[in-house]
Amino acid sequence: MRQNDVIGAERRTSFCRLCASSCGVLLDIEDGRITRVLGDAHHPISGGYTCPKGRRGGDLVHGHDRLTSSMRRTATGTHEQISATQAVTEIAERLQAIVDRHGSEAVALYMGTQQNFSALTPVMARSWFRGTGSHKLFSTMTIDQSAKWVVAERMGSYLGGRQRFEDADVWLLAGTNPIVSANGGDGDGAVVHNPSVALRSAQARGLQLIVVDPRRTETAALADVHLSPRPGTDAVLFAGLLHVVLTENLHDLDFCRRYTADLSALTDAVSAVTPTVVQRICGVPADQVDHAARLFATARRGMATSGTGLCMGPHSNLAEHLVAALNVVCGRYLREGEQADDRSVLTRRVPARAEVDPPARAYEHGYQSRVGGVRAIRGELPSGILADEILEPGPDRVRALIVSGGNPAAALPDRKKTLRALRSLDLLVCVDPRMSSTARLADYVIAPTTMYERADHTAIMEPFFPQPFAQFTPALVSPPPGVVDDWRFFLDLATACGQPVKFAGRILDPAAPLTSEQLLAMTAERGRVDFADVVASPHGYAAGPSGAVVGAATAEAMRNRLVLMPDDVRAELHEALVESAAADDFPMRLTVRRIREAVNSTGTRVPGLVPGGTNPVAVHPDDLAALGIGDGQEVTVRSASGRLCAKARADRTLARGTASMTHCFDSTDIAGAHGVNVNALTSNAAGVQTINAMPTLTAVPVAIEPAKETR
Ligand SMILES: Nc1nc2c(c(=O)[nH]1)N[C@H]1C(S)=C(S)[C@@H](COP(=O)(O)OP(=O)(O)OC[C@H]3O[C@@H](n4cnc5c(=O)[nH]c(N)nc54)[C@H](O)[C@@H]3O)O[C@H]1N2
Ligand SMILES: Nc1nc2c(c(=O)[nH]1)N[C@H]1C(S)=C(S)[C@@H](COP(=O)(O)OP(=O)(O)OC[C@H]3O[C@@H](n4cnc5c(=O)[nH]c(N)nc54)[C@H](O)[C@@H]3O)O[C@H]1N2
Ligand code: SF4
Ligand SMILES: [Mo]
């Protein structure tokens, strides 16, 4: 018996590919099926940690609803099986006909979350898309945390790297709940893996944890300081924190002099935002604002990071800008000569330099959409306008949409409009292992291999690991005979469309197709570690520090400065400060909330995984009592944009006046499925950010009432 064999089954190492954590796992495989998923205790990063959905990975691969063949929509609207080869031929023909009639701008690609957990798919999907010549590229980043892109465009970026979690003595997490999401905003990878243990052990060595969240989340429960602002008021709170830091001269004057252009403009802009003003607008006691600001600014090292709770709010670009400004004025960055924060292993190292990449405002010159004059940012059009891009009449209308590892029918704001848009396409293709809400509307559904059926490496996830680390996994179970690798679909599609495919700097020869392993090796060519060494390390390869240090600024960059308070940001701050109080019609604020058992829509349909099988609307028990609603009762939730019915759940972790609900659930036309789609309540018109068209998905004003008819 080999060491890896367990009784009646084989035990293999791999890593989970449902979220950025990429936890190391052990799989028990019996007769070609995964019977058990366990944490890999020998994994240098996750150390045996897994979450409930990761442990149900076998159900996601072999589940009853798994597609084993590609599908084509029939004239009556049902779906029939079709071979992937035939589907590619037909899709290429229909794309060509659309392009011949309407031009290449009629073709769009939507890149969803699950595409990114496969190393080859994003590269190949983009490669096909580039060949179309269209500008209609969309991804979930623009309905997620594209405020971070906007900050870099308006403030600029410091290129020396950020202070690290491992030696920080303060850490501020705003609008993120890493213990559940394994995310932590754009924060250090250290809070992403086994997050509860990582936070507790940092606190044991002296780290002070500040959490900004209207809910006493699993993460907030650990905090040394928990600020609970009214949802959607973070911009004012952060302006207030900056006010305290700057008026008390707690900032890093040296760093500000060297790297910023306009500290006095920032000081001036926040001068009226005293802790008393913060208390009035945000509901956070003034003494807590003082305390948190002093704690953050006087610590030696640390960082403020933010997640969806900030980036989805009504002033998301401003709030995110002020979080970044707090880090800048406190000098929370690595200086020349310090050890660089270099996590590249399979990816190419980008040298760290103690200099500034100045604000480029490139979005002011990008491709301009017909819709609202919005322009491309980082080569993408905002997903917030995708439905309008499809519906708005005109020569550039999107008529063909390819969806890769995403579920826009569930994820985009204004559900009714989104469904109308998806239904009105001439061609909708969805690459998805399940009949998702989007796949149900598609003309073709391409059934791909899933994790554990495909070889992969962790290159894309390198920035999220707390130390330089890489892992390779071979395919461990055989896919159903009718499915294809996602990357292969995009390569075949490009070939059928007569487009050459450039991959890792080379044009691929369609007549001599490469294997996944060969392509993975090609993407790792510029790494500092030999890919073969990573392949030979079943628990992953801890590469050790690269020894790189932060270099001196180049002569050309010496004069570059960060811009802390440009005029448009100042105008946004003014608006956030004068905003009128809540309308009585919609007295509650509905907030975002992630659960351990699902990552967006993935997991929502695994039997017995999500507690109660649905996504309730959680409300403080005293609010429920005041509304005359019992725990578990059916309620109607109304917003200015729509309504939905859900089960109420009493939840003491929420602040009064706040409700929360998990997104991407959807039971429409799926027998036996539970849950309701929150985007029935959101809009892509009201409360949308300029620049990135980011909709308001948290702090949505709602009213909650007992449902008229109870079942
Ligand atoms: N109201 C509201 N709306 C939101 C949010 C919110 O908080 N509130 N969150 C927003 C955010 S942050 C995001 S990222 C988006 C999510 O938006 P999307 O990424 O569009 O949604 P997902 O549900 O993650 O879609 C992933 C799809 O990939 C499929 N899939 C799973 N495994 C594989 C695979 O191996 N290969 C392929 N090809 N497909 C696979 C799944 O079945 C699923 O249909 O939603 C956004 N929308
Ligand atoms: N288990 C699990 N993990 C996931 C996902 C998942 O669906 N499930 N999704 C993945 C994806 S696509 C993403 S983008 C990340 C997101 O990762 P996170 O950003 O960490 O997402 P959440 O866990 O929803 O945490 C958001 C927090 O913001 C708080 N919040 C809501 N409104 C406000 C507000 O106005 N102000 C402040 N300060 N806080 C507010 C909420 O109470 C909540 O605790 O997670 C990823 N990881
Ligand atoms: S889904 Fe769970 S087990 Fe899988 S990588 Fe994410 S945290 Fe780890
Ligand atoms: Mo996301």
XYZ file of C-alpha atoms and ligand atoms in Angstrom, residues 17-18 60 66 110-118 121 139-145 308 312 403-413 430-439 446-451 453-454 485-486 490 590-594 599-605 661-665 677-682 694-698 700, ligand 1:
131
model
C -10.452 26.757 -6.171
C -13.610 28.428 -4.890
C -19.744 20.825 -6.466
C -23.652 19.265 -12.694
C -18.352 39.243 -19.114
C -15.670 37.742 -16.877
C -17.163 36.370 -13.638
C -15.656 35.483 -10.298
C -15.111 31.776 -10.880
C -13.137 32.400 -14.052
C -10.346 33.802 -11.896
C -9.757 30.632 -9.918
C -8.528 28.862 -13.020
C -9.123 30.754 -18.407
C -15.935 41.962 -15.309
C -17.173 41.700 -11.749
C -14.435 44.062 -10.541
C -16.633 46.986 -11.617
C -19.544 45.793 -9.437
C -17.152 45.028 -6.598
C -14.133 47.148 -5.610
C -17.206 45.661 -0.171
C -20.447 49.286 -2.606
C -20.225 34.895 -20.000
C -17.213 33.141 -18.495
C -17.530 31.791 -14.931
C -20.084 34.404 -13.909
C -23.775 34.776 -13.268
C -24.798 38.286 -14.315
C -28.523 37.440 -14.108
C -28.058 37.183 -10.338
C -25.149 39.566 -9.766
C -25.979 42.754 -11.655
C -28.012 45.625 -10.189
C -22.560 30.950 -20.863
C -19.589 28.824 -19.785
C -20.798 27.256 -16.543
C -20.849 23.804 -14.954
C -24.456 24.421 -13.815
C -27.693 25.723 -15.262
C -27.243 29.023 -13.438
C -29.868 31.757 -13.719
C -27.825 33.136 -16.620
C -27.307 29.739 -18.268
C -20.685 25.324 -22.525
C -20.112 22.714 -19.802
C -16.535 23.107 -18.527
C -14.314 21.003 -16.314
C -14.320 22.141 -12.685
C -11.689 22.255 -9.958
C -10.820 17.896 -12.914
C -8.309 20.381 -14.271
C -11.632 22.936 -20.280
C -12.781 26.571 -20.255
C -11.942 30.054 -25.878
C -30.032 47.154 3.725
C -26.388 46.056 3.830
C -24.272 43.419 2.117
C -23.348 40.227 3.882
C -21.427 37.154 2.858
C -19.290 32.192 -2.643
C -21.723 34.359 -4.565
C -24.038 31.836 -6.279
C -21.652 28.892 -5.967
C -22.850 26.708 -3.091
C -26.345 28.182 -2.842
C -27.785 25.024 -4.369
C -29.096 39.992 3.127
C -26.786 37.773 1.101
C -26.635 38.319 -2.667
C -26.608 35.911 -5.633
C -29.321 33.618 -4.297
C -32.296 37.753 -5.386
C -31.362 40.966 -3.576
C -30.836 42.850 -6.818
C -34.614 43.173 -7.106
C -33.953 46.123 -4.738
C -30.932 47.743 -6.398
C -20.577 51.581 -9.538
C -24.109 50.984 -8.253
C -25.101 51.285 -4.593
C -25.346 47.713 -3.317
C -25.016 48.401 0.397
C -29.758 50.704 0.265
N -26.768 43.030 -4.405
C -25.517 42.615 -4.527
N -25.043 42.315 -5.742
C -23.781 41.883 -5.874
C -22.917 41.775 -4.752
C -23.443 42.097 -3.482
O -22.748 42.027 -2.456
N -24.737 42.519 -3.410
N -21.612 41.375 -4.930
C -20.998 41.667 -6.213
C -19.702 40.979 -6.314
S -18.470 41.477 -5.232
C -19.436 40.067 -7.225
S -17.831 39.484 -7.381
C -20.490 39.607 -8.145
C -20.454 38.110 -8.467
O -20.822 38.031 -9.786
P -20.544 36.752 -10.696
O -19.130 36.407 -10.688
O -21.200 37.049 -11.997
O -21.405 35.663 -9.941
P -21.030 34.237 -9.392
O -22.234 33.765 -8.686
O -19.765 34.253 -8.653
O -20.878 33.425 -10.743
C -19.988 32.380 -10.826
C -20.537 31.350 -11.813
O -19.451 30.507 -12.145
C -19.901 29.175 -12.129
N -18.751 28.288 -11.875
C -18.402 27.626 -10.765
N -17.279 26.921 -10.983
C -16.908 27.152 -12.269
C -15.842 26.687 -13.100
O -14.982 25.926 -12.681
N -15.788 27.166 -14.375
C -16.739 28.002 -14.876
N -16.647 28.422 -16.130
N -17.758 28.438 -14.110
C -17.834 28.023 -12.832
C -20.968 29.113 -11.068
O -21.850 28.025 -11.305
C -21.632 30.492 -11.218
O -22.743 30.440 -12.078
O -21.793 39.922 -7.632
C -21.914 41.286 -7.379
N -23.301 41.576 -7.108
